[in-house]
Coordinates of C-alpha atoms in Angstrom, one line a residue:
M1 CA -8.5 -37.4 -9.6
L2 CA -10.3 -38.8 -12.5
D3 CA -11.1 -41.8 -10.7
C4 CA -13.0 -39.8 -8.0
L5 CA -14.8 -37.9 -10.8
R6 CA -15.6 -41.2 -12.8
R7 CA -17.3 -42.2 -9.7
F8 CA -19.1 -39.0 -9.0
Y9 CA -20.1 -39.1 -12.5
N10 CA -21.5 -42.6 -12.2
A11 CA -23.2 -42.2 -8.5
H12 CA -27.0 -41.7 -8.6
W13 CA -27.5 -38.2 -8.1
Q14 CA -30.9 -36.3 -7.8
V15 CA -30.8 -33.7 -9.9
V16 CA -32.7 -29.9 -8.9
G17 CA -33.8 -27.6 -10.8
K18 CA -33.9 -26.0 -14.7
S19 CA -30.0 -26.7 -14.5
H20 CA -29.4 -30.5 -14.3
I21 CA -26.2 -29.8 -11.8
G22 CA -25.4 -33.0 -11.6
S23 CA -25.1 -33.3 -16.1
M24 CA -22.2 -30.4 -15.2
C25 CA -20.5 -33.1 -13.1
A26 CA -20.5 -35.1 -16.3
Q27 CA -18.9 -32.2 -18.1
V28 CA -15.8 -32.1 -15.9
Y29 CA -15.7 -35.8 -16.3
H30 CA -15.2 -35.6 -19.9
L31 CA -12.1 -33.4 -19.3
N32 CA -8.4 -34.4 -20.5
M33 CA -5.7 -34.4 -18.4
R34 CA -4.3 -31.5 -19.8
T35 CA -7.7 -29.7 -19.0
L36 CA -8.0 -31.1 -16.0
L37 CA -5.0 -29.8 -14.5
N38 CA -5.6 -26.1 -15.9
T39 CA -8.9 -25.7 -14.0
L40 CA -8.5 -27.8 -10.7
P41 CA -10.1 -25.0 -8.7
I42 CA -13.4 -24.8 -11.2
I43 CA -13.8 -28.6 -10.6
L44 CA -13.3 -27.8 -7.0
I45 CA -15.9 -25.7 -7.2
T46 CA -17.9 -28.0 -9.6
L47 CA -17.7 -30.7 -6.9
T48 CA -19.1 -28.6 -4.4
A49 CA -22.0 -27.7 -6.5
C50 CA -22.6 -31.0 -7.1
N51 CA -22.8 -32.2 -3.5
I52 CA -25.7 -29.8 -2.6
V53 CA -28.1 -31.8 -5.0
R54 CA -28.7 -35.2 -3.4
V55 CA -32.0 -34.8 -2.3
E56 CA -34.6 -37.7 -1.9
Q57 CA -37.4 -35.8 0.2
L58 CA -38.8 -32.0 0.2
P59 CA -38.6 -30.1 2.1
E60 CA -41.7 -29.4 4.2
L61 CA -43.2 -25.2 3.3
P62 CA -43.8 -23.4 6.1
T63 CA -47.4 -23.3 7.7
A64 CA -48.7 -19.5 8.1
T65 CA -51.4 -18.4 10.2
T66 CA -54.1 -16.5 8.1
V67 CA -54.1 -12.9 8.8
Q68 CA -57.5 -10.4 8.7
S69 CA -57.1 -7.1 9.6
I70 CA -58.1 -3.7 8.9
S71 CA -55.6 -2.2 10.9
V72 CA -51.6 -0.3 10.1
T73 CA -50.4 -2.6 12.4
E74 CA -47.2 -4.5 10.8
V75 CA -47.8 -8.3 10.3
A76 CA -45.1 -10.8 8.9
T77 CA -46.8 -14.4 8.1
V78 CA -45.3 -17.0 5.9
D79 CA -47.2 -20.1 3.4
R80 CA -49.2 -22.9 3.9
A81 CA -51.8 -24.5 1.7
L82 CA -54.1 -21.7 -0.1
Q83 CA -58.1 -22.0 0.1
R84 CA -60.5 -20.1 -1.9
V85 CA -62.8 -17.8 0.0
P86 CA -65.7 -19.3 -1.5
G87 CA -69.0 -17.3 -2.9
T88 CA -67.7 -14.0 -2.4
E89 CA -65.3 -13.7 -5.1
G90 CA -67.3 -12.5 -8.0
V91 CA -70.8 -11.2 -7.4
A92 CA -73.6 -11.3 -9.9
N93 CA -75.2 -8.3 -8.6
P94 CA -77.0 -6.3 -12.1
S95 CA -77.1 -3.0 -8.9
P96 CA -74.3 -1.1 -10.2
E97 CA -74.1 0.3 -13.7
P98 CA -71.1 -1.1 -15.7
C99 CA -68.7 1.8 -17.2
E100 CA -68.0 2.0 -20.3
F101 CA -65.1 0.0 -22.4
N102 CA -61.7 1.4 -22.0
T103 CA -60.3 0.2 -24.9
G104 CA -56.9 0.5 -25.6
Q105 CA -56.1 0.5 -21.1
P106 CA -54.3 -2.4 -20.1
T107 CA -56.1 -4.2 -17.6
T108 CA -53.5 -3.5 -14.7
Q109 CA -51.2 -0.6 -14.0
H110 CA -48.5 -1.0 -11.1
I111 CA -46.7 2.2 -9.9
V112 CA -44.1 1.5 -7.5
D113 CA -42.3 3.7 -5.7
A114 CA -39.3 1.6 -3.2
D115 CA -36.4 2.4 -0.7
V116 CA -34.2 -0.1 -1.3
D117 CA -31.5 -0.5 1.1
Y118 CA -28.8 -2.6 -0.3
T119 CA -26.5 -3.5 2.7
Q120 CA -29.6 -4.5 4.9
R121 CA -31.1 -6.2 2.0
T122 CA -34.2 -4.5 2.8
V123 CA -36.8 -3.0 1.1
S124 CA -39.8 -0.6 2.1
A125 CA -42.5 -0.1 -0.9
R126 CA -45.6 2.0 -2.1
Q127 CA -47.3 0.3 -4.0
T128 CA -50.5 1.6 -6.2
V129 CA -52.5 -0.4 -8.5
H130 CA -55.1 0.5 -11.0
Y131 CA -57.0 -2.5 -11.9
I132 CA -60.6 -2.5 -14.3
N133 CA -62.7 -5.0 -14.0
R134 CA -63.0 -7.1 -17.3
T135 CA -64.1 -10.6 -15.4
G136 CA -67.1 -9.9 -17.0
M137 CA -68.4 -10.1 -12.9
N138 CA -69.7 -7.4 -10.2
L139 CA -66.5 -8.0 -7.8
S140 CA -66.8 -7.4 -3.9
Q141 CA -63.3 -8.3 -3.4
I142 CA -59.7 -8.3 -5.3
V143 CA -57.5 -11.0 -5.3
M144 CA -53.8 -10.4 -5.2
V145 CA -50.7 -13.2 -5.1
V146 CA -47.8 -11.9 -2.9
E147 CA -45.0 -14.2 -3.5
P148 CA -42.8 -12.7 -1.0
N149 CA -44.8 -13.8 1.6
R150 CA -43.8 -17.6 0.9
W151 CA -40.5 -17.0 3.0
P152 CA -40.8 -16.6 6.3
N153 CA -40.8 -13.0 7.7
A154 CA -39.9 -11.3 4.5
F155 CA -43.0 -9.8 3.7
M156 CA -44.5 -7.2 5.9
L157 CA -47.4 -5.6 5.0
Q158 CA -48.3 -2.3 7.0
R159 CA -51.5 -0.8 5.3
V160 CA -54.5 -1.4 2.1
T161 CA -56.1 1.6 1.3
L162 CA -58.5 2.5 -1.5
G163 CA -56.3 5.1 -3.5
D164 CA -55.7 7.7 -2.0
D165 CA -58.1 7.0 1.3
I166 CA -56.4 7.3 4.7
Q167 CA -59.2 4.4 5.5
P168 CA -57.8 1.3 6.0
L169 CA -59.2 -1.3 4.1
R170 CA -60.0 -5.0 5.5
Y171 CA -58.1 -7.9 4.1
E172 CA -57.1 -11.2 4.4
L173 CA -53.6 -12.5 4.2
T174 CA -52.3 -15.8 3.5
G175 CA -49.5 -17.3 2.2
R176 CA -49.1 -16.0 -1.3
R177 CA -53.1 -15.1 -1.3
L178 CA -53.9 -11.4 -0.5
T179 CA -58.3 -11.0 -0.5
I180 CA -59.6 -7.3 -0.1
D181 CA -62.4 -6.3 0.8
L182 CA -64.1 -3.4 -1.7
P183 CA -66.0 -1.0 0.3
Q184 CA -68.2 -0.9 -2.7
T185 CA -68.8 -3.5 -5.7
L186 CA -66.7 -3.0 -8.7
A187 CA -68.9 -2.9 -11.5
T188 CA -67.8 -4.5 -14.8
E189 CA -65.5 -2.1 -16.5
C190 CA -64.6 0.5 -14.0
T191 CA -61.6 1.2 -12.4
Q192 CA -60.6 0.5 -8.7
S193 CA -57.1 1.8 -7.1
I194 CA -56.0 0.1 -4.5
E195 CA -52.8 1.4 -2.3
L196 CA -50.6 -1.1 -0.6
S197 CA -47.3 -0.2 2.0
F198 CA -45.2 -3.0 2.9
S199 CA -41.4 -3.8 3.7
I200 CA -39.4 -6.8 2.9
N201 CA -36.7 -8.2 4.3
V202 CA -34.6 -10.4 1.7
P203 CA -34.1 -14.1 2.5
P204 CA -30.6 -14.8 2.1
I205 CA -29.3 -17.5 -0.7
T206 CA -29.0 -21.0 0.8
D207 CA -28.0 -24.1 -0.4
G208 CA -30.3 -26.8 -1.5
L209 CA -33.5 -26.4 -2.8
Q210 CA -34.5 -23.3 -1.1
G211 CA -31.3 -22.1 -3.0
L212 CA -33.7 -22.4 -6.0
S213 CA -35.5 -19.6 -5.6
G214 CA -32.4 -17.3 -5.5
F215 CA -34.1 -14.9 -7.7
F216 CA -35.9 -13.5 -4.6
G217 CA -32.8 -13.7 -2.2
A218 CA -29.5 -12.6 -1.2
S219 CA -25.8 -13.4 -1.3
D220 CA -22.9 -11.3 -0.3
R221 CA -22.4 -9.6 -3.8
Q222 CA -25.8 -9.8 -5.1
L223 CA -30.0 -8.7 -4.4
N224 CA -32.3 -10.5 -6.8
L225 CA -36.0 -8.9 -6.7
G226 CA -37.8 -11.3 -8.7
H227 CA -41.4 -12.0 -8.0
W228 CA -41.1 -9.4 -5.4
L229 CA -43.9 -7.4 -6.3
P230 CA -48.0 -8.0 -5.5
V231 CA -49.7 -9.2 -8.5
V232 CA -53.7 -9.1 -9.2
A233 CA -54.2 -12.7 -9.8
P234 CA -55.7 -13.6 -13.0
Y235 CA -59.5 -14.5 -13.1
D236 CA -61.5 -16.7 -14.6
T237 CA -64.7 -19.2 -14.6
E238 CA -63.3 -21.1 -11.6
G239 CA -62.7 -17.7 -9.6
W240 CA -59.1 -15.8 -8.8
G241 CA -56.1 -18.0 -10.3
V242 CA -53.8 -18.5 -7.0
R243 CA -52.6 -22.2 -7.0
E244 CA -51.5 -24.1 -4.3
A245 CA -47.8 -23.6 -3.2
S246 CA -45.5 -26.7 -4.0
A247 CA -41.5 -27.2 -3.4
I248 CA -41.8 -28.8 -7.0
G249 CA -41.9 -26.6 -9.7
E250 CA -43.8 -23.2 -10.0
Q251 CA -47.0 -22.0 -9.5
H252 CA -46.7 -18.8 -11.2
V253 CA -50.5 -17.5 -13.1
L254 CA -49.7 -14.2 -14.3
D255 CA -51.6 -12.0 -16.6
V256 CA -49.9 -8.9 -18.3
A257 CA -49.4 -5.6 -16.8
D258 CA -47.8 -2.0 -17.3
W259 CA -45.2 -1.1 -14.6
N260 CA -43.8 2.3 -13.6
V261 CA -41.1 1.6 -11.1
T262 CA -38.6 4.0 -9.1
L263 CA -36.0 2.4 -6.7
N264 CA -34.3 4.9 -4.8
L265 CA -31.1 3.2 -3.1
T266 CA -30.7 4.6 0.1
D267 CA -27.5 3.3 1.0
M268 CA -25.2 4.6 -1.4
T269 CA -21.5 3.3 0.4
N270 CA -21.6 0.8 -2.9
R271 CA -21.4 1.9 -6.4
L272 CA -23.9 0.0 -7.7
R273 CA -25.1 -1.6 -10.7
L274 CA -28.9 -2.1 -11.4
A275 CA -29.8 -5.1 -14.2
A276 CA -33.6 -4.3 -15.2
P277 CA -35.5 -4.4 -18.3
G278 CA -37.9 -1.2 -19.5
V279 CA -37.2 1.9 -20.2
R280 CA -35.1 3.4 -17.6
A281 CA -34.0 7.0 -16.7
Q282 CA -31.5 7.6 -13.9
I283 CA -33.7 10.7 -12.0
D284 CA -30.7 11.7 -9.7
E285 CA -27.5 10.0 -8.2
N286 CA -29.9 7.4 -5.9
T287 CA -32.7 7.1 -7.8
W288 CA -33.6 5.3 -10.7
N289 CA -37.2 4.8 -12.9
F290 CA -37.9 2.0 -14.9
I291 CA -41.4 1.3 -17.4
H292 CA -41.7 -2.1 -18.2
N293 CA -45.3 -2.2 -20.1
N294 CA -47.5 -5.3 -21.3
A295 CA -45.1 -7.5 -19.1
R296 CA -45.8 -10.2 -16.3
D297 CA -43.6 -9.1 -13.8
F298 CA -40.6 -6.7 -13.0
A299 CA -37.4 -8.0 -11.9
V300 CA -34.5 -6.4 -10.9
S301 CA -31.0 -7.3 -9.6
M302 CA -28.3 -5.2 -8.1
S303 CA -24.9 -5.6 -7.2
D304 CA -21.6 -3.4 -6.7
S305 CA -19.5 -6.3 -8.5
F306 CA -21.4 -6.2 -12.0
N307 CA -19.7 -6.0 -15.0
R308 CA -21.7 -5.3 -17.9
S309 CA -21.6 -6.2 -21.6
T310 CA -24.1 -5.1 -24.9
R311 CA -24.8 -6.5 -27.8
E312 CA -28.0 -5.5 -30.3
T313 CA -28.9 -8.4 -32.3
S314 CA -29.9 -7.7 -36.2
S315 CA -33.5 -7.2 -35.4
G316 CA -32.1 -4.1 -32.7
V317 CA -32.9 -5.9 -29.6
M318 CA -30.0 -4.9 -27.0
I319 CA -28.6 -7.8 -25.3
E320 CA -27.6 -6.4 -22.0
L321 CA -25.4 -9.3 -19.8
F322 CA -24.2 -8.3 -16.3
W323 CA -21.5 -10.6 -15.1
F324 CA -18.7 -10.9 -12.2
N325 CA -15.2 -11.3 -12.8
N326 CA -15.1 -15.4 -12.3
A327 CA -17.2 -15.9 -15.6
V328 CA -13.6 -15.4 -17.2
I329 CA -10.5 -17.3 -16.3
E330 CA -7.0 -17.4 -17.7
T331 CA -5.3 -21.1 -17.8
E332 CA -1.9 -21.6 -16.9
E333 CA -0.8 -21.6 -20.8
G334 CA -2.7 -18.4 -20.9
E335 CA -5.8 -19.6 -23.0
I336 CA -8.8 -17.1 -22.1
I337 CA -11.7 -19.2 -21.1
D338 CA -14.5 -16.1 -21.4
G339 CA -18.0 -17.5 -20.2
A340 CA -19.1 -13.9 -20.5
E341 CA -19.0 -13.3 -24.2
H342 CA -19.9 -16.8 -25.2
T343 CA -23.2 -16.1 -23.0
L344 CA -23.8 -12.9 -24.8
N345 CA -23.2 -14.6 -28.3
M346 CA -25.6 -17.8 -27.6
T347 CA -28.2 -15.1 -26.0
A348 CA -27.9 -13.0 -29.3
R349 CA -28.0 -15.9 -32.0
S350 CA -30.9 -17.7 -30.2
L351 CA -32.9 -14.5 -29.8
E352 CA -32.5 -14.1 -33.7
M353 CA -33.6 -17.5 -34.6
Y354 CA -36.3 -17.4 -32.3
E355 CA -37.7 -14.6 -33.6
D356 CA -37.3 -16.0 -37.1
L357 CA -39.6 -19.0 -35.7
Y358 CA -41.9 -17.5 -33.1
G359 CA -42.3 -14.1 -33.7
D360 CA -41.0 -10.7 -32.3
Y361 CA -39.6 -10.2 -29.5
P362 CA -41.8 -8.1 -27.6
F363 CA -39.4 -5.6 -25.6
H364 CA -36.7 -3.7 -26.5
N365 CA -33.9 -5.1 -24.3
L366 CA -33.4 -8.5 -23.2
V367 CA -31.4 -8.1 -19.3
V368 CA -29.2 -11.7 -18.1
V369 CA -27.8 -12.0 -15.3
Q370 CA -25.1 -14.1 -13.8
G371 CA -27.3 -15.4 -10.4
D372 CA -25.6 -16.5 -7.5
F373 CA -27.9 -19.2 -7.3
P374 CA -28.1 -23.2 -8.4
D375 CA -30.4 -22.5 -11.2
G376 CA -31.6 -20.2 -14.1
M377 CA -34.8 -18.4 -14.0
E378 CA -37.1 -16.9 -16.8
L379 CA -38.6 -13.0 -16.4
S380 CA -40.6 -11.1 -18.2
G381 CA -37.3 -9.5 -20.0
L382 CA -34.8 -10.7 -18.0
F383 CA -33.4 -14.0 -16.9
F384 CA -30.7 -15.4 -14.6
V385 CA -28.0 -18.0 -15.6
S386 CA -26.4 -19.5 -12.5
D387 CA -22.6 -18.8 -11.5
D388 CA -22.5 -22.5 -11.7
W389 CA -22.6 -22.9 -15.3
F390 CA -20.1 -20.0 -15.5
V391 CA -17.7 -21.4 -13.6
S392 CA -17.9 -24.8 -15.3
Y393 CA -17.7 -23.3 -19.1
L394 CA -14.4 -24.8 -20.4
G395 CA -14.7 -23.2 -24.2
N396 CA -17.1 -26.0 -25.2
P397 CA -20.4 -25.2 -27.0
A398 CA -21.6 -28.7 -25.5
A399 CA -22.0 -27.6 -21.9
Y400 CA -24.9 -26.0 -19.5
L401 CA -23.9 -22.3 -20.1
T402 CA -25.0 -23.0 -23.8
L403 CA -28.2 -24.8 -23.2
I404 CA -29.6 -22.6 -19.9
T405 CA -29.0 -19.9 -21.7
I406 CA -31.0 -20.9 -25.1
H407 CA -33.5 -22.3 -22.8
E408 CA -34.4 -18.8 -20.3
V409 CA -34.4 -17.0 -23.8
A410 CA -36.7 -19.7 -25.2
H411 CA -38.8 -18.6 -22.4
Q412 CA -39.4 -15.0 -23.7
W413 CA -41.8 -16.9 -25.8
W414 CA -42.8 -19.3 -23.6
Y415 CA -43.8 -17.7 -20.2
G416 CA -43.5 -13.9 -21.3
L417 CA -45.2 -13.4 -24.8
V418 CA -47.4 -16.6 -24.4
G419 CA -48.4 -17.0 -20.7
N420 CA -50.1 -20.3 -18.9
D421 CA -50.8 -21.5 -15.6
A422 CA -47.6 -23.0 -14.7
A423 CA -48.8 -25.1 -12.0
R424 CA -51.4 -27.2 -14.0
H425 CA -50.3 -26.8 -17.5
P426 CA -46.0 -26.4 -16.8
W427 CA -45.2 -28.6 -19.9
L428 CA -46.9 -25.0 -21.9
D429 CA -43.7 -23.4 -21.4
E430 CA -41.1 -25.7 -19.4
A431 CA -41.4 -28.8 -23.1
F432 CA -41.4 -25.6 -25.3
A433 CA -38.2 -24.1 -23.8
T434 CA -36.1 -27.1 -23.7
Y435 CA -37.1 -28.4 -27.2
S436 CA -36.2 -25.1 -28.4
E437 CA -32.7 -26.1 -27.4
F438 CA -32.4 -28.7 -29.4
V439 CA -34.0 -26.5 -32.6
F440 CA -31.0 -23.6 -31.7
I441 CA -28.4 -26.8 -31.6
E442 CA -29.8 -28.6 -34.6
E443 CA -29.3 -25.1 -36.5
H444 CA -26.1 -23.8 -35.1
F445 CA -24.2 -27.0 -33.8
P446 CA -25.3 -29.5 -35.7
E447 CA -22.5 -32.1 -34.9
L448 CA -23.8 -31.6 -31.5
K449 CA -27.6 -33.1 -32.1
D450 CA -27.0 -36.7 -30.7
W451 CA -25.0 -35.5 -28.2
W452 CA -27.9 -33.3 -27.2
W453 CA -30.6 -35.8 -27.0
E454 CA -28.0 -38.3 -24.8
F455 CA -27.1 -35.9 -22.8
R456 CA -30.1 -33.6 -22.0
V457 CA -32.4 -36.3 -22.4
N458 CA -32.2 -39.9 -23.4
R459 CA -30.1 -40.9 -20.2
Y460 CA -32.6 -40.0 -17.8
S461 CA -35.1 -42.2 -19.8
P462 CA -38.3 -40.2 -19.5
D463 CA -41.7 -40.9 -19.4
G464 CA -45.0 -40.4 -18.0
F465 CA -47.9 -37.8 -18.9
V466 CA -46.9 -34.9 -20.2
D467 CA -49.7 -32.7 -19.2
S468 CA -49.0 -33.6 -15.8
S469 CA -49.6 -30.6 -12.7
V470 CA -46.7 -30.1 -10.3
Y471 CA -49.2 -31.5 -7.6
D472 CA -48.6 -35.1 -9.3
F473 CA -44.9 -35.5 -8.5
Q474 CA -43.2 -37.0 -5.9
S475 CA -39.7 -35.5 -6.5
I476 CA -38.2 -32.6 -8.3
R477 CA -36.3 -35.2 -11.0
S478 CA -39.2 -37.4 -12.1
Y479 CA -41.0 -33.7 -12.7
I480 CA -38.0 -32.9 -15.1
N481 CA -37.8 -36.1 -16.5
T482 CA -41.5 -36.1 -17.8
V483 CA -42.4 -32.6 -18.4
Y484 CA -39.0 -30.9 -19.5
L485 CA -37.3 -34.1 -21.3
H486 CA -40.4 -36.5 -22.0
G487 CA -42.4 -33.2 -23.3
A488 CA -39.6 -32.5 -25.9
Q489 CA -39.6 -35.8 -27.3
M490 CA -43.5 -35.4 -27.4
L491 CA -42.9 -31.7 -29.2
H492 CA -40.2 -34.1 -31.7
T493 CA -42.3 -36.8 -32.3
L494 CA -45.1 -34.3 -33.3
R495 CA -42.6 -32.6 -35.6
S496 CA -42.5 -35.8 -37.2
D497 CA -46.0 -36.4 -37.9
L498 CA -46.5 -32.9 -39.3
G499 CA -43.5 -32.4 -41.1
T500 CA -40.9 -29.2 -40.2
D501 CA -42.7 -26.4 -41.8
P502 CA -46.1 -27.5 -40.7
F503 CA -44.8 -28.1 -37.3
F504 CA -42.9 -24.5 -36.8
E505 CA -46.1 -23.0 -38.3
W506 CA -48.4 -23.8 -36.0
L507 CA -45.8 -23.2 -33.1
A508 CA -45.8 -19.5 -34.6
R509 CA -49.6 -19.5 -35.2
Y510 CA -49.7 -20.5 -31.4
A511 CA -47.0 -17.6 -30.1
E512 CA -49.4 -15.2 -31.9
A513 CA -52.7 -16.4 -30.8
G514 CA -51.9 -16.5 -27.0
Q515 CA -49.2 -13.6 -27.1
D516 CA -50.7 -11.4 -24.1
Q517 CA -52.9 -14.5 -22.9
L518 CA -52.9 -17.3 -20.9
A519 CA -52.9 -20.1 -23.3
T520 CA -54.3 -23.5 -22.4
P521 CA -53.9 -27.0 -24.4
D522 CA -57.0 -26.7 -25.8
L523 CA -55.9 -23.4 -27.5
L524 CA -52.4 -25.1 -28.7
W525 CA -54.6 -28.2 -30.3
S526 CA -57.2 -25.9 -31.9
L527 CA -54.8 -24.3 -34.1
L528 CA -54.4 -28.0 -35.9
S529 CA -56.4 -29.1 -38.8
D530 CA -58.8 -32.0 -38.6
E531 CA -56.3 -33.8 -40.5
Q532 CA -53.5 -32.7 -39.0
L533 CA -55.2 -33.9 -35.7
E534 CA -55.7 -37.1 -36.7
L535 CA -51.7 -37.2 -37.9
T536 CA -50.9 -36.5 -34.6
Q537 CA -53.7 -39.1 -32.6
A538 CA -51.3 -42.0 -31.9
T539 CA -48.6 -39.6 -30.7
R540 CA -51.1 -37.3 -28.5
T541 CA -52.4 -40.6 -26.9
N542 CA -49.1 -41.7 -26.1
F543 CA -47.9 -38.8 -24.2
L544 CA -51.1 -37.5 -22.7
R545 CA -53.5 -37.5 -20.0
N546 CA -56.0 -35.6 -22.2
P547 CA -55.1 -36.2 -25.8

């Protein structure tokens, strides 16, 4: 068995996603014989997980037809390459009078009433979107991002109307892009309300690369609704920010918004636990309401098998962990290996540390979910950690359960608090979250510093321009090597250039300046003094295409 593991570990496996499944096998390889015998079932599961990831060719994305409709006929579409609708997105027409400034009001408010059938894995929803035009342009259209439409037959748009108006609006739905024609030009600072009616068939979580998107998917014991609601695309000088779909990385470009979501559980044959961020209220036995304001998304996971553990941080943030029974095992010697307790502990400790370094965490709770898909995934106020990392945890902090947990906690700053264009500038969140892993290890497990660099980074020999877009890569492995790992090397070198205290003061200024914004590399570098720019010139030239 050990020889099998040795051969398996030394093989050149393609590693996918944030979580580097191949490296889980490295953890298994280093077991001694006593631990190996005690945890043989875990190893078998681990080998199965590793087997899915030898991927040399990315899957082709499904192709879709464009749907133009003013009818209420239900239409299902899937993804294809997305194109802008030229010349009609913003209209510099001075005729409509601008409205008074809506100071203190969020640009976008979502009010959602959704019926969820857990057994059938379906959702029927009505979503009202209140949108204030702060683009500086008069608008004849509003463009939304419909992420579920990337999956075949997953999203069916039934109706688009103007608020309570019964007359359907004309729209065009292609892939994740929904373009809605307005009957009257929307002047700057004026508000438009749009109502969408749609249904969702939540896709099954599968093996391989498609399984990495299990944050929107269903397993036998879990229903995950991440990035399931249409959102208004951000608008800038280039128009509406809807990025072309890619099998590599993420392409989210999300403004913050206010969310008021009511979930009606229509199938009560299962006693479900709901894992979701925000202020929650149980309306009746079957109905829950969630208020999640100033957030880039609203996500929920539900299961009839969840356990729930909590811990409050020193700053008063409530950590909620939703986990399955297999997160805790007992060896033949009677030793308890508690992956749930470890995850809860790592989440609380890293959140406290990142608050000290980067600024306050923006919500009153942080929800952590054991996910039935081979990846970790960040959302606003919630993140998933793969079931694989729980079942492979052997009680040693030198494990991916530690690293992926603290990585996803860091994303609550580098994605949640400070947004960015994940397609064009993925390093602004992924390199920062990856380096935050080292910062935590350095402080809490200093004896593991060298292990982290070798296990997480150096053995992959990362290279390439850190500021590459997701479209610059032909494989997920090369994307991770460059953006995540070489990005962490760059940040460590910049820390050496500036000195530790000035480096973290710079990151804190960036977190403050980029809070609730879509930050850019220009913003990050603008926060360095002329002297600091000179000190970092060689590093930036070495690591960046656009230093």
